[in-house]
Coordinates of C-alpha atoms in Angstrom, one line a residue:
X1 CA 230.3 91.4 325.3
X2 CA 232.9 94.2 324.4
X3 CA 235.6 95.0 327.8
X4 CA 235.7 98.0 329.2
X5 CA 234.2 99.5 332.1
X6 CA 230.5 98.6 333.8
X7 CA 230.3 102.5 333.9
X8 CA 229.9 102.6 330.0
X9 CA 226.3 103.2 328.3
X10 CA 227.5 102.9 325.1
X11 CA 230.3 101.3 323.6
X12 CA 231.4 100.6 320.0
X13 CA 234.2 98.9 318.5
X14 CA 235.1 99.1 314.6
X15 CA 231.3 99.7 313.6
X16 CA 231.3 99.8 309.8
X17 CA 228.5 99.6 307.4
X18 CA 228.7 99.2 303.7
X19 CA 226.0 98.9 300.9
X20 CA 226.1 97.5 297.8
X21 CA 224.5 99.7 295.4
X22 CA 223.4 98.9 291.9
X23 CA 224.6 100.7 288.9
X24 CA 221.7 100.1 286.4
X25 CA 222.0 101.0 282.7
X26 CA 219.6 104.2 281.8
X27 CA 218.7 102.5 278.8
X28 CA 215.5 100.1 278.4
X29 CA 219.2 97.3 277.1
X30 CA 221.2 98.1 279.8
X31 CA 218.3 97.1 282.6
X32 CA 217.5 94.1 280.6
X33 CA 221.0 93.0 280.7
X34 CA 221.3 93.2 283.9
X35 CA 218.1 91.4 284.9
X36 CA 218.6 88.2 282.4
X37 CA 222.5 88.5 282.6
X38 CA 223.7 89.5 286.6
X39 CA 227.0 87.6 286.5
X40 CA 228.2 89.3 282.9
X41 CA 227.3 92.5 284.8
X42 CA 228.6 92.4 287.7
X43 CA 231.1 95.5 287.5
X44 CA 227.5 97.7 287.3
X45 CA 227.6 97.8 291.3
X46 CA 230.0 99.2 293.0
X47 CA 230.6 98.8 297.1
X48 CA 229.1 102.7 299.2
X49 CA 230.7 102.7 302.9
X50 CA 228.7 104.9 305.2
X51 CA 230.5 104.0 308.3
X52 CA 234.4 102.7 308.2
X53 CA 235.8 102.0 311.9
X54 CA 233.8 104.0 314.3
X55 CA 234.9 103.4 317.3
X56 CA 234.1 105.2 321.1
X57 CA 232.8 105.2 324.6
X58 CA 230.0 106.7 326.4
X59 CA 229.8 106.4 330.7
X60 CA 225.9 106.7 331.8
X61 CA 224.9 110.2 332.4
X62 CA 227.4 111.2 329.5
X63 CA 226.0 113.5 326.6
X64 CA 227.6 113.1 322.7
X65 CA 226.8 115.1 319.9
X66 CA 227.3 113.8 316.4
X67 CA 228.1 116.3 314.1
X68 CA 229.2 116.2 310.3
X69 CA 228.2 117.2 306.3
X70 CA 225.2 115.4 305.0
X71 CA 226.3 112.1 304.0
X72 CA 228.8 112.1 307.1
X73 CA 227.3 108.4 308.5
X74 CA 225.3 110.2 311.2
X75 CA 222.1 108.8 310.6
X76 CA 223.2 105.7 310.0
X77 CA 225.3 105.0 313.0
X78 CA 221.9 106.2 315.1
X79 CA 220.5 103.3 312.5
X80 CA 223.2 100.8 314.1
X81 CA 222.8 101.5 318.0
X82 CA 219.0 101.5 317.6
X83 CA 219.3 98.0 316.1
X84 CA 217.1 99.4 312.9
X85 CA 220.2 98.6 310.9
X86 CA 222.8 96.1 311.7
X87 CA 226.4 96.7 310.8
X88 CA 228.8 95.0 308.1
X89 CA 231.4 95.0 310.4
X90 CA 232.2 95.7 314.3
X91 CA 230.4 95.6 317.3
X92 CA 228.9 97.6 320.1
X93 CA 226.7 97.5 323.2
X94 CA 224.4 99.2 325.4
X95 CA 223.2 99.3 329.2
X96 CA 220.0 100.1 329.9
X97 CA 216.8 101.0 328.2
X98 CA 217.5 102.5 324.4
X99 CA 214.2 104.9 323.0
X100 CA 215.3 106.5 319.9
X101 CA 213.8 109.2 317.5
X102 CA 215.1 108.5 314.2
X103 CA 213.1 109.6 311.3
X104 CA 210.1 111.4 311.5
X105 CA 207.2 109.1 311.9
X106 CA 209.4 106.2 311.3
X107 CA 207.3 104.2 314.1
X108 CA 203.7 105.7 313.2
X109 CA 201.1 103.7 310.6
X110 CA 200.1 107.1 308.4
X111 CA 196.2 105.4 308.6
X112 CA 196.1 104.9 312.6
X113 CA 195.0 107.9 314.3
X114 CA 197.2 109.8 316.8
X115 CA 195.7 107.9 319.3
X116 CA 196.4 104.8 318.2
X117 CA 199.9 105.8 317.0
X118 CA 200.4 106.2 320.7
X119 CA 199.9 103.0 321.6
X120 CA 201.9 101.4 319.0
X121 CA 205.0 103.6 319.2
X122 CA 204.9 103.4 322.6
X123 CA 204.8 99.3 322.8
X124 CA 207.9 99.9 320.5
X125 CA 209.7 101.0 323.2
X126 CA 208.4 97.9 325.1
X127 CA 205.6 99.8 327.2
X128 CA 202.7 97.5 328.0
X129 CA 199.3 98.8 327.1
X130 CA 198.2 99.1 331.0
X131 CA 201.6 101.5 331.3
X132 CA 200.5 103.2 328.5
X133 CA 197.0 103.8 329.8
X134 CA 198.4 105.5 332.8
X135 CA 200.0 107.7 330.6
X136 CA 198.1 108.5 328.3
X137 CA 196.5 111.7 329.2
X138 CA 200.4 113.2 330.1
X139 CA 201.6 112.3 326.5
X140 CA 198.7 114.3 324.7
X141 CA 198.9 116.9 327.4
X142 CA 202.6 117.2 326.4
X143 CA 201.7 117.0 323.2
X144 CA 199.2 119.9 322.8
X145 CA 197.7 118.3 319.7
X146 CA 194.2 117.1 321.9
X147 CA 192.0 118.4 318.8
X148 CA 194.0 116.3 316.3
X149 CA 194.7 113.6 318.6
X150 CA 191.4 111.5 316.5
X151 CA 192.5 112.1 312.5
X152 CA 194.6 110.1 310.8
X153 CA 198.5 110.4 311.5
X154 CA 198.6 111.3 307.1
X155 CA 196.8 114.5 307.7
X156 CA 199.3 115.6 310.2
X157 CA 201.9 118.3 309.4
X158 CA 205.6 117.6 310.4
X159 CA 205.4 119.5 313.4
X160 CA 202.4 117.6 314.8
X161 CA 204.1 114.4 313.9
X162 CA 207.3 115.8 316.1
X163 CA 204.9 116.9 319.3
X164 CA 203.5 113.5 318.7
X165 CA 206.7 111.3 318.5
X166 CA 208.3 113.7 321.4
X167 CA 205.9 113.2 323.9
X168 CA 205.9 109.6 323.4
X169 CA 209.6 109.7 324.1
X170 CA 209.5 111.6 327.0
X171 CA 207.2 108.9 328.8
X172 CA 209.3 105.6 327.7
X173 CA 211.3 106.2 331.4
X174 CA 214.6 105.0 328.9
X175 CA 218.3 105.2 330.3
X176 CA 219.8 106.1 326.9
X177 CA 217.9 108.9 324.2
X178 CA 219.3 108.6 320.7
X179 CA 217.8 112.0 318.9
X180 CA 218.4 112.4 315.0
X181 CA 217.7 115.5 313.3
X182 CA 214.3 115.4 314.7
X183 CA 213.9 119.2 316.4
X184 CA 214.5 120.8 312.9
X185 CA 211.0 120.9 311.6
X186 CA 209.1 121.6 315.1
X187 CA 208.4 125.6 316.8
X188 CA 210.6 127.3 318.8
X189 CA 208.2 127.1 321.6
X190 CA 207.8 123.3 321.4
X191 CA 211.3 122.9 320.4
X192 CA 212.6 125.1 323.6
X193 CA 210.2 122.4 325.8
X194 CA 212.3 119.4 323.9
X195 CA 215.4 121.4 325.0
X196 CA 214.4 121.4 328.8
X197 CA 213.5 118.0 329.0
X198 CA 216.6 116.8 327.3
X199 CA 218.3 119.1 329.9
X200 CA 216.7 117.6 332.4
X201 CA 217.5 114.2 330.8
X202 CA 220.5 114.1 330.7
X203 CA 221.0 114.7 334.3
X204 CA 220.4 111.1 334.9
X205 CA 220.3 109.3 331.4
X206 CA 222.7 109.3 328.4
X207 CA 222.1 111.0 325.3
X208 CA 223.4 110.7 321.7
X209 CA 222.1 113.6 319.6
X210 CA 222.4 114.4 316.1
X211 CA 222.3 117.7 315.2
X212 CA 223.8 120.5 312.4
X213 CA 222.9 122.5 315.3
X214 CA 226.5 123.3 316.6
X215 CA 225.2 125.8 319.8
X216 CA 222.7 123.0 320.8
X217 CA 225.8 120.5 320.8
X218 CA 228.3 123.1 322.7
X219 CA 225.3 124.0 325.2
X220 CA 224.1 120.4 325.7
X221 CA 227.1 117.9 325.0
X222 CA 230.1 117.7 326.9
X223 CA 231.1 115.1 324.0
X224 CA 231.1 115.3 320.3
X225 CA 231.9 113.1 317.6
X226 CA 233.0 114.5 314.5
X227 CA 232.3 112.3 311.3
X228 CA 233.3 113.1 307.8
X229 CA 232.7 110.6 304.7
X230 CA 232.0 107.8 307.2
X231 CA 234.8 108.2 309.1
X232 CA 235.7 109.4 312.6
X233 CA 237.4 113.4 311.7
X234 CA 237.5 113.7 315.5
X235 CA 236.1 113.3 318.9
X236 CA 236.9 115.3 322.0
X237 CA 235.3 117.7 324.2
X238 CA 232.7 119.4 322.7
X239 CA 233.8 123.5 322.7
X240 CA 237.2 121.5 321.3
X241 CA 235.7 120.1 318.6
X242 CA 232.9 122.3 317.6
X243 CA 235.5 125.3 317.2
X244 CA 237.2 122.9 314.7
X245 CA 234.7 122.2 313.1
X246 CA 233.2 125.5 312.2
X247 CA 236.7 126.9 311.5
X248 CA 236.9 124.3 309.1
X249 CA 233.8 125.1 307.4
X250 CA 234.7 128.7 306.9
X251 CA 237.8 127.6 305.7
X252 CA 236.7 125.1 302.9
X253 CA 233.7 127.7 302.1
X254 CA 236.6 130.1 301.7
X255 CA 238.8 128.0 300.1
X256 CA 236.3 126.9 297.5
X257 CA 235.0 130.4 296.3
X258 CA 238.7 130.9 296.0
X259 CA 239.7 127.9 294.2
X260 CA 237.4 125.0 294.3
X261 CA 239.3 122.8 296.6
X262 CA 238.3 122.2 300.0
X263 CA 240.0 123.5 303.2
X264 CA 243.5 121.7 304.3
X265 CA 242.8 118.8 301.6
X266 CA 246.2 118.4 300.5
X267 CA 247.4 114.9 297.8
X268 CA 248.2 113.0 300.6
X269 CA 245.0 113.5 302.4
X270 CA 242.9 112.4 299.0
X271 CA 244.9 109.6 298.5
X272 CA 244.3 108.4 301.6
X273 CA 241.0 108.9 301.6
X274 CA 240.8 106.8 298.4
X275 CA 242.2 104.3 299.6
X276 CA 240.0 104.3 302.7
X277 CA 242.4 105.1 305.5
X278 CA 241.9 107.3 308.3
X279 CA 243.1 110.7 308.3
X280 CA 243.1 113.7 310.6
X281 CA 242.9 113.7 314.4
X282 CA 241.8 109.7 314.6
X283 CA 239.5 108.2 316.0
X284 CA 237.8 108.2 319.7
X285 CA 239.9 105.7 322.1

């Protein structure tokens, strides 16, 4: 088990996750050769790091946003805590109860109904089908989908499948929420009710949300963990970080209608970055 305090939810140590991706020729030769000849090809993959050294701590009842450019690492550290993806490198731990909304739909069979979908997301979470029976008629209620809740999952719009997924999540009873991205697609009036139960939430549970948006982290967070290019940019108080982080986006918006360069990227910042080494404020301690 990592040290540190009993207090802490969630705590990671050097979590780093690296893929080995394929470089396959475009021509009918080139994938030929590389399915009758691997070892002569082996230069035609090449080594992707999504996370590099992510380190922090969360104590129960504490709040994180993650924030960061597409391709920051986001989802995938959400991946790595909800044990959907395990990492190359590093470890990390929780205390208590883990529910997660990753993807969209990601624990819903498209054929099953909503009803059914129910019942298997929620023994995902390790409800029991008698727990689930009790609470049943709260989830669709919650919901608002009760004239859909019979069709098929695939005829559901990404909206229904967020009301749907939601309201699961709010009766799992879990001691740590890990939200990805997932309150984009839904209304504003079911997205404000997501807001007041994660409000409410987060007066007795610990929450990691991922999120580009930065008034939902300021409002919501007291922490926030900045990630660029897989690695930790910075991690702080929220307001801290956030006002970094949108000053720097005007910057390198600024920057690159002015000269195509990003914002404060100087030489020794790109070759550091090459050469995969931290740079900026550090990481979280």
């Amino acid at each position: 088990s990592l040290s540190g305090s009993i207090d802490h939810a969630v705590s990671a140590r050097g979590l780093s996750k690296t893929y080995r991706l394929k470089l396959e020729g475009k021509s009918s030769f080139g994938y030929l050769a590389n399915s009758l000849f691997p070892p002569l090809f082996k230069n035609h993959a090449r080594n992707f790091s999504a996370l590099n050294d992510i380190s922090f701590d969360l104590q129960k009842g504490d709040s994180m946003g993650v924030i960061g450019l597409n391709g920051a690492g986001k989802s995938t550290l959400l991946q790595i805590l909800s044990q959907v993806v395990r990492p190359s490198s590093g470890e990390f731990q929780t205390e208590g109860k883990l529910a997660s909304l990753l993807e969209l739909g990601s624990g819903f069979n498209p054929e099953f109904t909503g009803r059914e979908n129910i019942y298997l997301n929620a023994s995902l979470f390790g409800l029991r089908k008698k727990e689930v029976d009790e609470k049943y008629d709260s989830i669709v209620e919650f919901s608002e989908i009760e004239d859909f809740i019979d069709q098929p999952v695939k005829t559901y719009s990404s909206g229904m499948s967020l009301r749907l997924a939601f309201s699961v999540l709010v009766h799992v009873d879990a001691d740590i929420l890990l939200i990805d991205e997932a309150l984009a697609v839904g209304d504003s009036a079911f997205v404000q009710k997501c807001m007041r139960f994660i409000r409410s939430f987060k007066e007795k549970g610990t929450l990691i949300l991922v999120t580009h948006d930065h008034l939902a982290v300021q409002s919501i967070c007291e922490k926030c963990l900045w990630l660029e290019k897989g690695k930790v940019r910075s991690f702080g108080s929220s307001k801290t970080i956030i006002d970094e982080y949108v000053s720097y986006i005007l910057c390198k918006d600024e920057a690159a209608d002015a000269s195509g360069k990003g914002c404060g990227e100087t030489p020794d910042e790109k070759s550091l970055d090459a050469s995969g080494l931290e740079f900026g404020k550090g990481g979280a301690r």
